Amino acid sequence: MKSKYDMLIVGGGPAGAIAAKTAAEAGCTVCLIEKRPAIGTPIRCAEGVGREILEEFTRPDPRWISSSIERAKIIVPNGTAIRLDQDDPGNAVGYILDRKVFDRELVWQAAEAGADVFVKTRATAPIMEGGAVRGAKVISIGTPIDIRADVVLAADGTEAQFARRAGLDTTVPLREIMSCTQYLLTDIDIDPVSTDFYLGNDIAPEGYLWVFPKGERTANVGIGISGRKSRDGSRAKDYLDRFIAENFPGGKTIEAIVGGVPVCQPLPCTVADGLMVIGDAARVVDPLTGGGIGNAMFTGRLAAKVAAEAISAGDCSKKTLMPYDVGWRASRMGASLTRNYKIKEFFITLDDRKLNVLADSIASIGLAEFSVSALIKELIKRNPKMLFELGALKSSLS
Amino acid sequence: MNTMLRINRDTCGYCGTCVAVCPEDALELIDAYLSLERECIACGICARACPLGALEVVHEE
Ligand SMILES: Cc1cc2nc3c(=O)[nH]c(=O)nc-3n(C[C@H](O)[C@H](O)[C@H](O)COP(=O)(O)OP(=O)(O)OC[C@H]3O[C@@H](n4cnc5c(N)ncnc54)[C@H](O)[C@@H]3O)c2cc1C
Ligand code: SF4
Ligand code: SF4
């Protein structure tokens, strides 16, 4: 480990790994640190990702693809299922990854591009000088070290403590944290090419329950509920256990994980002097779906490009790093975050009866396009009164 | 009376959800070990958010 790098990246998830690779390829000296002893484990994810966004960053590889997805079903309390099929059967719309392997692969690619990588190395605080971030104090397998850098990228996921200690408030409001539990269940009857989402206030209050296939008879079965609905006796694990007892009584759990997904609005500003915040730490998870892998990679790449230019210009002030913040907000991702936040805020107000009515209005028609926005658009068309508040968003649902 | 946060490490799944919602930045996840590193105001927000119920604000005489 050197004591000075062009760029220091805190966190070895998809955001940090793609950033490290991008920066190393741009010719920067890069240090990536990960506090856990192994990249990618334990997972904190249902592992679903869209084909298009994934292929923008790397070629799908059978070594880390658990299954290919051809359709989705949304199941409401009365049992009605809305089916989203794709027009081109046999072709994957998305994948369920094996993130233990996938995350390693991305870090591997970063290392191959020239980045230094250190595991069991935790950033404890930023090094601040004159209000600017100039590196990080870290503990690497017990040894305290100062690592200086022109720019630090905070890619530390849900916890997001690095940016917080540099003065940005990353605290997630209780109502906007999805409190999650997931089992890798095997020996169960599932539709092996469908991602299934269960909605309802008795099933997953202000969240949803998912069944994402990992093989013919194996799936990630998990749940996220709003933090404000979480209490003794009605926590994520309690809801999940009830669902499984009813629907998959013979299933065997071979992995149990927990996690928190921030579904709040993004940080008001994702840069500061010498600092950029990317991925979950920047709170850029899709608030409607809870998906954050794609957005983590997208923000990681964009931030690294802007940082590399700032470093070669010899100016890493907030002003010079600002094109990153402006850039992602102006992107398709930025627009969909804004829109989906509004949709989420509206949908959590719907009771089970309304969910049933909405699903019944659309269950019998075939949706021409496989996307959340196509679905919402169709729902608004068929239920203009109930979804009056969403009418204003119609034009943004392309 | 003394109010404090009790961490049940046999229950904790070391996921960091509590860390994300703590308004005081009091908690820290060091590998698989959740640690109370700084001043806690015993607000109980972390205990609500935990998916497993591993945290509890307790009142001691
Ligand atoms: C239950 C659950 C299900 C999910 N399902 C999906 C899904 O199906 N599809 C999807 O797209 N997204 C899903 N997500 C979200 C997805 O997992 C995240 O959006 C994604 O991992 C974000 O990547 P990241 O690189 O920003 O952060 P992370 O992958 O969280 O990586 C952050 C890394 O930083 C490390 N770190 C933290 N603090 C420090 C420090 N001080 N020093 C050094 N290292 C540090 C952490 O150990 C971690 O490895 C899910 C999340 C959960 C919890
Ligand atoms: S939220 Fe609960 S399970 Fe997760 S780290 Fe905190 S105490 Fe442990
Ligand atoms: S009780 Fe409140 S202050 Fe104390 S650790 Fe939990 S969230 Fe933080």
PDB file of N, CA and C and ligand atoms in Angstrom, chain A residues 258, chain B residues 11-18 29 34 49-52 54-55, ligand 2:
ATOM      1  N   VAL A 258     -29.802 -10.575   5.751  1.00  0.00           N
ATOM      2  CA  VAL A 258     -30.622  -9.403   6.048  1.00  0.00           C
ATOM      3  C   VAL A 258     -29.971  -8.190   5.403  1.00  0.00           C
TER       4      VAL A 258
ATOM      5  N   THR B  11     -28.359 -12.637  17.649  1.00  0.00           N
ATOM      6  CA  THR B  11     -29.435 -12.397  16.688  1.00  0.00           C
ATOM      7  C   THR B  11     -28.941 -11.594  15.485  1.00  0.00           C
ATOM      8  N   CYS B  12     -28.035 -10.664  15.725  1.00  0.00           N
ATOM      9  CA  CYS B  12     -27.583  -9.714  14.689  1.00  0.00           C
ATOM     10  C   CYS B  12     -27.057 -10.433  13.445  1.00  0.00           C
ATOM     11  N   GLY B  13     -27.496  -9.963  12.273  1.00  0.00           N
ATOM     12  CA  GLY B  13     -27.019 -10.527  10.997  1.00  0.00           C
ATOM     13  C   GLY B  13     -26.013  -9.618  10.318  1.00  0.00           C
ATOM     14  N   TYR B  14     -25.454  -8.666  11.061  1.00  0.00           N
ATOM     15  CA  TYR B  14     -24.443  -7.686  10.594  1.00  0.00           C
ATOM     16  C   TYR B  14     -24.696  -7.154   9.188  1.00  0.00           C
ATOM     17  N   CYS B  15     -25.839  -6.439   9.060  1.00  0.00           N
ATOM     18  CA  CYS B  15     -26.226  -5.927   7.745  1.00  0.00           C
ATOM     19  C   CYS B  15     -26.057  -4.431   7.604  1.00  0.00           C
ATOM     20  N   GLY B  16     -25.962  -3.695   8.715  1.00  0.00           N
ATOM     21  CA  GLY B  16     -25.733  -2.253   8.630  1.00  0.00           C
ATOM     22  C   GLY B  16     -26.987  -1.407   8.461  1.00  0.00           C
ATOM     23  N   THR B  17     -28.160  -2.023   8.489  1.00  0.00           N
ATOM     24  CA  THR B  17     -29.401  -1.243   8.367  1.00  0.00           C
ATOM     25  C   THR B  17     -29.508  -0.229   9.511  1.00  0.00           C
ATOM     26  N   CYS B  18     -29.164  -0.662  10.713  1.00  0.00           N
ATOM     27  CA  CYS B  18     -29.214   0.213  11.882  1.00  0.00           C
ATOM     28  C   CYS B  18     -28.244   1.385  11.740  1.00  0.00           C
ATOM     29  N   LEU B  29     -20.161  -0.996  12.060  1.00  0.00           N
ATOM     30  CA  LEU B  29     -20.106  -2.419  11.768  1.00  0.00           C
ATOM     31  C   LEU B  29     -18.660  -2.759  11.413  1.00  0.00           C
ATOM     32  N   LEU B  34     -21.106  -5.673  15.383  1.00  0.00           N
ATOM     33  CA  LEU B  34     -21.733  -4.362  15.504  1.00  0.00           C
ATOM     34  C   LEU B  34     -21.323  -3.734  16.823  1.00  0.00           C
ATOM     35  N   ALA B  49     -35.738  -0.345  12.987  1.00  0.00           N
ATOM     36  CA  ALA B  49     -35.376  -0.695  11.608  1.00  0.00           C
ATOM     37  C   ALA B  49     -34.813  -2.104  11.475  1.00  0.00           C
ATOM     38  N   CYS B  50     -34.242  -2.646  12.516  1.00  0.00           N
ATOM     39  CA  CYS B  50     -33.553  -3.941  12.414  1.00  0.00           C
ATOM     40  C   CYS B  50     -34.486  -5.047  11.915  1.00  0.00           C
ATOM     41  N   PRO B  51     -34.097  -5.748  10.841  1.00  0.00           N
ATOM     42  CA  PRO B  51     -34.964  -6.798  10.294  1.00  0.00           C
ATOM     43  C   PRO B  51     -35.125  -7.992  11.230  1.00  0.00           C
ATOM     44  N   LEU B  52     -34.236  -8.133  12.207  1.00  0.00           N
ATOM     45  CA  LEU B  52     -34.246  -9.319  13.055  1.00  0.00           C
ATOM     46  C   LEU B  52     -34.619  -9.028  14.508  1.00  0.00           C
ATOM     47  N   ALA B  54     -32.560  -7.358  16.740  1.00  0.00           N
ATOM     48  CA  ALA B  54     -31.362  -7.634  17.542  1.00  0.00           C
ATOM     49  C   ALA B  54     -31.026  -6.495  18.508  1.00  0.00           C
ATOM     50  N   LEU B  55     -31.758  -5.390  18.410  1.00  0.00           N
ATOM     51  CA  LEU B  55     -31.423  -4.219  19.226  1.00  0.00           C
ATOM     52  C   LEU B  55     -32.576  -3.868  20.154  1.00  0.00           C
TER      53      LEU B  55
HETATM   54  S1  SF4 C   2     -29.894  -3.846  11.663  1.00  0.00           S
HETATM   55 FE1  SF4 C   2     -30.004  -5.554  13.129  1.00  0.00          FE
HETATM   56  S2  SF4 C   2     -29.125  -7.300  12.032  1.00  0.00           S
HETATM   57 FE2  SF4 C   2     -28.511  -5.469  10.918  1.00  0.00          FE
HETATM   58  S3  SF4 C   2     -26.495  -4.919  11.796  1.00  0.00           S
HETATM   59 FE3  SF4 C   2     -28.033  -3.750  12.914  1.00  0.00          FE
HETATM   60  S4  SF4 C   2     -28.509  -5.017  14.699  1.00  0.00           S
HETATM   61 FE4  SF4 C   2     -27.469  -6.353  13.247  1.00  0.00          FE
END
